[in-house]
Coordinates of C-alpha atoms and ligand atoms in Angstrom, one line a residue:
X1 CA 79.1 131.9 21.2
X2 CA 80.1 128.7 23.0
X3 CA 80.4 129.4 26.7
X4 CA 84.0 128.1 27.0
X5 CA 85.4 130.5 24.4
X6 CA 84.1 133.5 26.3
X7 CA 86.8 136.0 27.3
X8 CA 86.4 137.8 30.6
X9 CA 85.5 141.0 28.8
X10 CA 82.8 139.3 26.7
X11 CA 81.5 137.5 29.8
X12 CA 81.1 140.9 31.6
X13 CA 79.2 142.3 28.7
X14 CA 77.0 139.2 28.3
X15 CA 76.2 139.4 32.0
X16 CA 75.8 143.2 32.2
X17 CA 72.5 142.6 34.1
X18 CA 74.7 141.6 37.1
X19 CA 76.0 145.1 37.0
X20 CA 72.6 146.7 36.5
X21 CA 72.9 149.1 39.4
X22 CA 76.1 150.5 38.1
X23 CA 76.5 152.9 35.2
X24 CA 79.3 150.7 33.9
X25 CA 81.5 151.5 36.9
X26 CA 81.6 148.0 38.3
X27 CA 82.5 146.6 34.8
X28 CA 85.3 149.2 34.7
X29 CA 86.5 148.1 38.1
X30 CA 86.7 144.5 36.8
X31 CA 88.5 145.6 33.7
X32 CA 91.1 147.4 35.9
X33 CA 91.5 144.4 38.1
X34 CA 92.0 142.3 34.9
X35 CA 94.7 144.6 33.7
X36 CA 96.5 144.8 37.0
X37 CA 96.3 141.0 37.4
X38 CA 98.1 140.5 34.1
X39 CA 100.9 142.9 35.1
X40 CA 101.4 141.2 38.5
X41 CA 101.1 137.8 37.0
X42 CA 104.0 138.6 34.6
X43 CA 106.2 139.9 37.5
X44 CA 105.3 136.9 39.8
X45 CA 106.2 134.5 37.1
X46 CA 109.5 136.2 36.5
X47 CA 110.3 136.5 40.2
X48 CA 113.0 133.9 40.1
X49 CA 114.7 135.5 37.2
X50 CA 115.2 139.0 38.4
X51 CA 116.3 140.4 41.7
X52 CA 112.9 141.5 43.0
X53 CA 112.2 138.8 45.6
X54 CA 113.4 139.0 49.2
X55 CA 112.4 141.4 51.8
X56 CA 112.5 145.1 51.3
X57 CA 113.7 145.3 54.8
X58 CA 110.6 147.1 55.9
X59 CA 107.6 145.6 57.8
X60 CA 104.0 146.1 56.7
X61 CA 101.1 147.0 59.1
X62 CA 100.9 143.4 60.0
X63 CA 104.5 143.3 61.2
X64 CA 105.4 140.9 58.4
X65 CA 108.6 141.3 56.3
X66 CA 107.5 143.2 53.2
X67 CA 108.5 141.4 50.1
X68 CA 109.4 143.5 47.0
X69 CA 106.6 141.8 45.1
X70 CA 104.2 142.8 47.9
X71 CA 105.1 146.4 47.3
X72 CA 105.0 146.1 43.6
X73 CA 101.6 144.4 43.4
X74 CA 100.2 146.9 45.8
X75 CA 101.4 149.8 43.7
X76 CA 100.1 148.2 40.4
X77 CA 96.6 147.7 41.7
X78 CA 96.4 151.1 43.4
X79 CA 97.7 153.0 40.4
X80 CA 95.5 151.1 37.9
X81 CA 92.4 152.0 40.0
X82 CA 93.5 155.6 40.8
X83 CA 94.4 156.4 37.2
X84 CA 90.9 155.4 36.0
X85 CA 89.1 157.2 38.9
X86 CA 86.6 154.4 39.1
X87 CA 86.5 154.1 42.9
X88 CA 86.3 156.7 45.6
X89 CA 88.6 154.9 48.0
X90 CA 90.9 151.9 48.4
X91 CA 92.0 150.0 51.5
X92 CA 95.0 147.6 51.3
X93 CA 96.7 145.2 53.7
X94 CA 99.9 147.0 52.8
X95 CA 98.6 150.5 53.9
X96 CA 97.9 151.5 57.4
X97 CA 95.2 154.0 56.3
X98 CA 92.7 153.9 53.5
X99 CA 93.4 155.9 50.3
X100 CA 91.0 158.6 49.3
X101 CA 90.8 158.8 45.5
X102 CA 90.5 162.4 44.4
X103 CA 88.3 162.7 41.3
X104 CA 89.1 165.2 38.6
X105 CA 86.0 167.1 39.6
X106 CA 85.0 168.3 43.1
X107 CA 85.0 165.4 45.6
X108 CA 84.6 162.1 43.8
X109 CA 81.4 161.0 42.1
X110 CA 82.3 157.3 42.1
X111 CA 80.1 155.0 44.0
X112 CA 82.5 152.1 45.0
X113 CA 85.3 151.4 47.4
X114 CA 87.7 148.5 46.9
X115 CA 89.5 146.6 49.7
X116 CA 92.4 144.2 48.9
X117 CA 95.2 142.0 49.9
X118 CA 97.4 142.7 46.8
X119 CA 99.7 139.7 47.2
X120 CA 98.5 137.3 49.9
X121 CA 100.8 134.5 50.9
X122 CA 103.8 136.4 49.7
X123 CA 106.1 134.4 52.1
X124 CA 105.6 131.6 49.5
X125 CA 107.2 133.7 46.7
X126 CA 110.8 132.7 47.5
X127 CA 109.9 129.0 47.4
X128 CA 107.9 129.3 44.1
X129 CA 104.6 128.3 45.7
X130 CA 101.3 129.9 44.6
X131 CA 100.2 133.3 45.9
X132 CA 97.1 135.4 45.3
X133 CA 95.4 138.8 45.1
X134 CA 92.1 139.0 47.1
X135 CA 89.6 141.8 46.6
X136 CA 86.2 143.0 47.8
X137 CA 84.0 145.8 46.5
X138 CA 81.3 147.8 48.3
X139 CA 79.0 150.6 47.4
X140 CA 79.9 153.7 49.5
X141 CA 77.5 154.7 52.2
X142 CA 78.7 158.3 52.5
X143 CA 77.3 160.9 50.1
X144 CA 78.6 160.7 46.5
X145 CA 80.8 163.8 45.7
X146 CA 82.2 164.0 49.2
X147 CA 85.5 162.4 50.3
X148 CA 85.3 158.8 51.3
X149 CA 85.0 157.9 55.0
X150 CA 86.2 155.0 57.2
X151 CA 82.6 153.9 57.5
X152 CA 82.5 153.2 53.7
X153 CA 85.1 150.4 54.4
X154 CA 83.7 149.1 57.7
X155 CA 80.6 147.4 56.2
X156 CA 79.6 143.8 57.0
X157 CA 80.4 141.2 54.3
X158 CA 76.8 140.9 53.4
X159 CA 77.0 144.4 51.8
X160 CA 79.6 143.3 49.3
X161 CA 78.6 144.0 45.7
X162 CA 81.6 141.9 44.3
X163 CA 84.5 139.9 45.5
X164 CA 87.2 137.8 43.8
X165 CA 90.7 136.4 43.9
X166 CA 93.5 136.1 41.4
X167 CA 95.5 132.9 41.8
X168 CA 99.1 133.1 40.5
X169 CA 99.8 129.4 40.3
X170 CA 100.7 126.9 37.5
X171 CA 98.4 129.2 35.6
X172 CA 96.8 132.5 36.5
X173 CA 93.1 132.2 37.3
X174 CA 90.7 135.1 38.2
X175 CA 87.6 133.9 40.1
X176 CA 84.9 136.3 41.1
X177 CA 81.3 136.8 42.1
X178 CA 78.8 139.7 42.0
X179 CA 76.2 137.7 43.9
X180 CA 75.1 135.8 40.8
X181 CA 77.2 132.7 41.2
X182 CA 81.0 132.2 40.8
X183 CA 83.0 132.0 37.6
X184 CA 86.7 131.5 37.0
X185 CA 88.8 132.7 34.1
X186 CA 92.3 131.4 33.1
X187 CA 94.9 133.7 31.6
X188 CA 96.4 132.7 28.2
X189 CA 99.7 134.5 28.8
X190 CA 100.6 134.2 25.1
X191 CA 97.9 136.7 24.1
X192 CA 97.1 138.3 27.5
X193 CA 93.5 137.2 27.6
X194 CA 91.4 135.6 30.4
X195 CA 89.1 132.8 29.1
X196 CA 86.1 131.4 30.9
X197 CA 87.6 128.1 32.3
X198 CA 85.5 127.5 35.4
X199 CA 81.8 128.4 34.7
X200 CA 79.3 128.3 37.5
X201 CA 81.7 127.0 40.2
X202 CA 80.0 124.9 42.9
X203 CA 81.8 123.6 46.0
X204 CA 80.8 120.0 47.0
X205 CA 78.6 119.9 50.1
X206 CA 81.0 117.5 51.7
X207 CA 84.7 116.8 51.3
X208 CA 87.6 114.8 52.6
X209 CA 90.3 117.5 52.7
X210 CA 91.1 119.7 55.7
X211 CA 93.5 122.6 55.4
X212 CA 95.2 123.9 58.6
X213 CA 98.6 124.8 59.9
X214 CA 98.9 121.8 62.2
X215 CA 102.2 123.2 63.6
X216 CA 99.9 125.4 65.7
X217 CA 97.9 122.5 67.1
X218 CA 99.1 123.0 70.7
X219 CA 97.8 126.6 70.6
X220 CA 94.4 125.8 69.2
X221 CA 91.1 126.0 71.1
X222 CA 89.7 122.7 72.4
X223 CA 87.0 122.5 69.8
X224 CA 89.5 122.7 66.9
X225 CA 91.8 120.2 68.5
X226 CA 88.8 117.8 68.8
X227 CA 87.8 118.5 65.1
X228 CA 91.4 117.7 63.9
X229 CA 91.4 114.5 65.8
X230 CA 88.0 113.7 64.2
X231 CA 89.5 114.2 60.8
X232 CA 92.4 111.9 61.7
X233 CA 90.2 109.1 63.1
X234 CA 89.9 105.8 61.1
X235 CA 86.2 105.7 60.6
X236 CA 83.7 106.0 57.7
X237 CA 85.3 108.2 55.1
X238 CA 88.1 109.2 57.4
X239 CA 91.0 109.8 58.0
X240 CA 90.7 112.8 55.7
X241 CA 93.6 114.2 53.6
X242 CA 95.6 117.2 55.0
X243 CA 96.5 119.8 52.4
X244 CA 97.9 123.2 53.3
X245 CA 99.7 125.5 50.9
X246 CA 100.0 128.4 53.4
X247 CA 98.4 130.8 50.9
X248 CA 94.7 131.5 51.2
X249 CA 93.8 131.7 47.5
X250 CA 95.1 128.3 46.3
X251 CA 93.9 126.6 49.5
X252 CA 90.4 128.0 49.0
X253 CA 90.4 127.4 45.2
X254 CA 91.4 123.7 45.7
X255 CA 88.7 123.2 48.3
X256 CA 86.0 124.8 46.0
X257 CA 87.0 122.4 43.2
X258 CA 87.5 119.2 45.3
X259 CA 85.5 119.9 48.4
X260 CA 87.2 120.6 51.8
X261 CA 87.5 122.9 54.7
X262 CA 90.1 125.6 55.5
X263 CA 90.7 126.4 59.1
X264 CA 92.5 129.4 60.7
X265 CA 91.5 129.3 64.3
X266 CA 92.4 131.7 67.1
X267 CA 95.4 130.5 69.1
X268 CA 97.5 131.7 72.0
X269 CA 99.8 133.2 69.3
X270 CA 96.9 134.9 67.5
X271 CA 94.2 135.4 70.0
X272 CA 91.8 137.0 67.5
X273 CA 93.0 134.8 64.6
X274 CA 95.5 135.7 61.9
X275 CA 93.4 136.4 58.8
X276 CA 91.9 139.8 58.2
X277 CA 88.2 140.2 58.1
X278 CA 87.8 142.9 55.4
X279 CA 90.1 141.8 52.6
X280 CA 90.7 138.1 53.2
X281 CA 87.8 136.5 55.1
X282 CA 84.8 138.5 53.7
X283 CA 85.7 138.2 50.0
X284 CA 86.4 134.5 50.4
X285 CA 83.3 134.0 52.4
X286 CA 81.2 135.7 49.6
X287 CA 82.7 133.6 46.9
X288 CA 82.4 130.3 48.8
X289 CA 78.8 131.0 49.9
X290 CA 77.9 131.9 46.3
X291 CA 79.5 128.5 45.3
X292 CA 77.1 126.8 47.8
X293 CA 79.6 126.6 50.8
X294 CA 79.8 128.2 54.2
X295 CA 82.1 130.6 56.1
X296 CA 82.0 130.8 59.9
X297 CA 84.1 132.2 62.8
X298 CA 83.3 129.0 64.6
X299 CA 79.9 130.1 65.9
X300 CA 78.4 132.5 63.4
X301 CA 78.4 133.6 59.7
X302 CA 81.6 135.6 58.8
X303 CA 79.7 138.0 56.5
X304 CA 77.5 139.1 59.4
X305 CA 80.4 140.4 61.5
X306 CA 80.2 144.2 61.8
X307 CA 83.8 145.5 61.4
X308 CA 85.2 148.1 63.8
X309 CA 88.7 148.4 62.5
X310 CA 90.3 148.3 59.0
X311 CA 92.8 145.6 59.7
X312 CA 90.8 143.6 62.2
X313 CA 91.4 139.8 62.4
X314 CA 89.0 137.0 63.0
X315 CA 89.0 133.2 63.2
X316 CA 88.0 131.7 59.8
X317 CA 86.5 128.3 58.9
X318 CA 85.4 128.1 55.2
X319 CA 84.5 125.5 52.7
X320 CA 82.1 122.6 52.2
X321 CA 79.0 123.4 54.2
X322 CA 78.7 120.0 56.0
X323 CA 82.4 120.2 57.0
X324 CA 82.0 123.8 58.4
X325 CA 78.9 122.6 60.2
X326 CA 81.0 119.9 61.8
X327 CA 83.6 122.4 62.9
X328 CA 80.8 124.5 64.5
X329 CA 79.5 121.4 66.3
X330 CA 82.9 120.7 67.9
X331 CA 83.3 124.4 68.8
X332 CA 79.9 124.5 70.5
X333 CA 80.5 121.2 72.3
X334 CA 83.8 122.5 73.7
X335 CA 82.1 125.7 74.8
X336 CA 79.3 123.9 76.5
X337 CA 81.7 121.5 78.3
X338 CA 83.6 124.4 80.0
Ligands
LIG401 P1 100.5 130.5 58.6 C1 99.4 134.3 54.4 O1 100.2 135.1 55.2 C2 98.0 134.1 55.1 O2 97.5 135.4 55.3 C3 97.1 133.3 54.2 O3 97.3 133.5 52.9 C4 97.5 131.8 54.6 O4 96.5 130.9 54.5 C5 97.9 132.0 56.1 O5 98.3 133.4 56.3 C6 99.1 131.2 56.5 O6 99.4 131.4 57.8 O7 100.5 131.0 60.0 O8 100.0 129.1 58.5 O9 101.8 130.7 57.9

């Protein structure tokens, strides 16, 4: 069959070797994510039409106003996974604690845990800008058949078996990796099918787009201030273009396609950074590295950070490898000049 007519389901079957270590569980996880993504996509694209936008009035664990669609998306992904009993545990940005999935039999014989940000960038919903779902899958380290433990979730990003994002934009695109490259699928909403639209995605080694919230400039560390001035200097292929949507999935997706670097540094407002290591930075790092790019905390590889808390944050620089290298050069130079 011609590659560009492949549906996501056919692609998974054709590439079953990627799921060789699973008895079909990983494929079933992707089928559940595919279903939940369609349901959330429908709701997101109707958000302006029905009264489900606007804050619920509660705040999530991050202290952010919880949008109704945040709550809805969280419930859709959790219920879709729990009903199929294909994971033994779930961690979500919207839940303080991880969720233990009780199997129908004693304990739970499923091998995988899933971590997610069910609707990242949700502050963009009210202004009809793109938002995304970000997910990461690990094999559990605790004994199969016993209740899942916190250690199953606190694994370094290098242990991920799969990661992906769903981008709810002008179209709905699901991009994922299982460590065998990166592929993107676009939803045809008329028939509810994802088709292979971005085969073997590769990020350019260099780029001329930088993505950062420049409103925080005064709070940035010296090295990042110097890098941003470097981007804005009239020299060689610069000044670069500044593009920032304020939603991780579309900002990363654009940079994979066009080349670029995304920056979320520490600041006096966010001394550890804002983005969460487990369900934002690690999955995006896995995807971008698999596409030939790089993801760093300014000094070392994001995926080698050993997590200590479920909702821990970290500085995040991710994109074209030459651009991330340049960010690290400026961060090191600033450190050495202290
Ligand atoms: P700021 C959304 O809240 C998010 O986690 C990412 O999706 C996005 O890139 C970033 O935070 C935006 O943060 O502080 O620039 O609004």
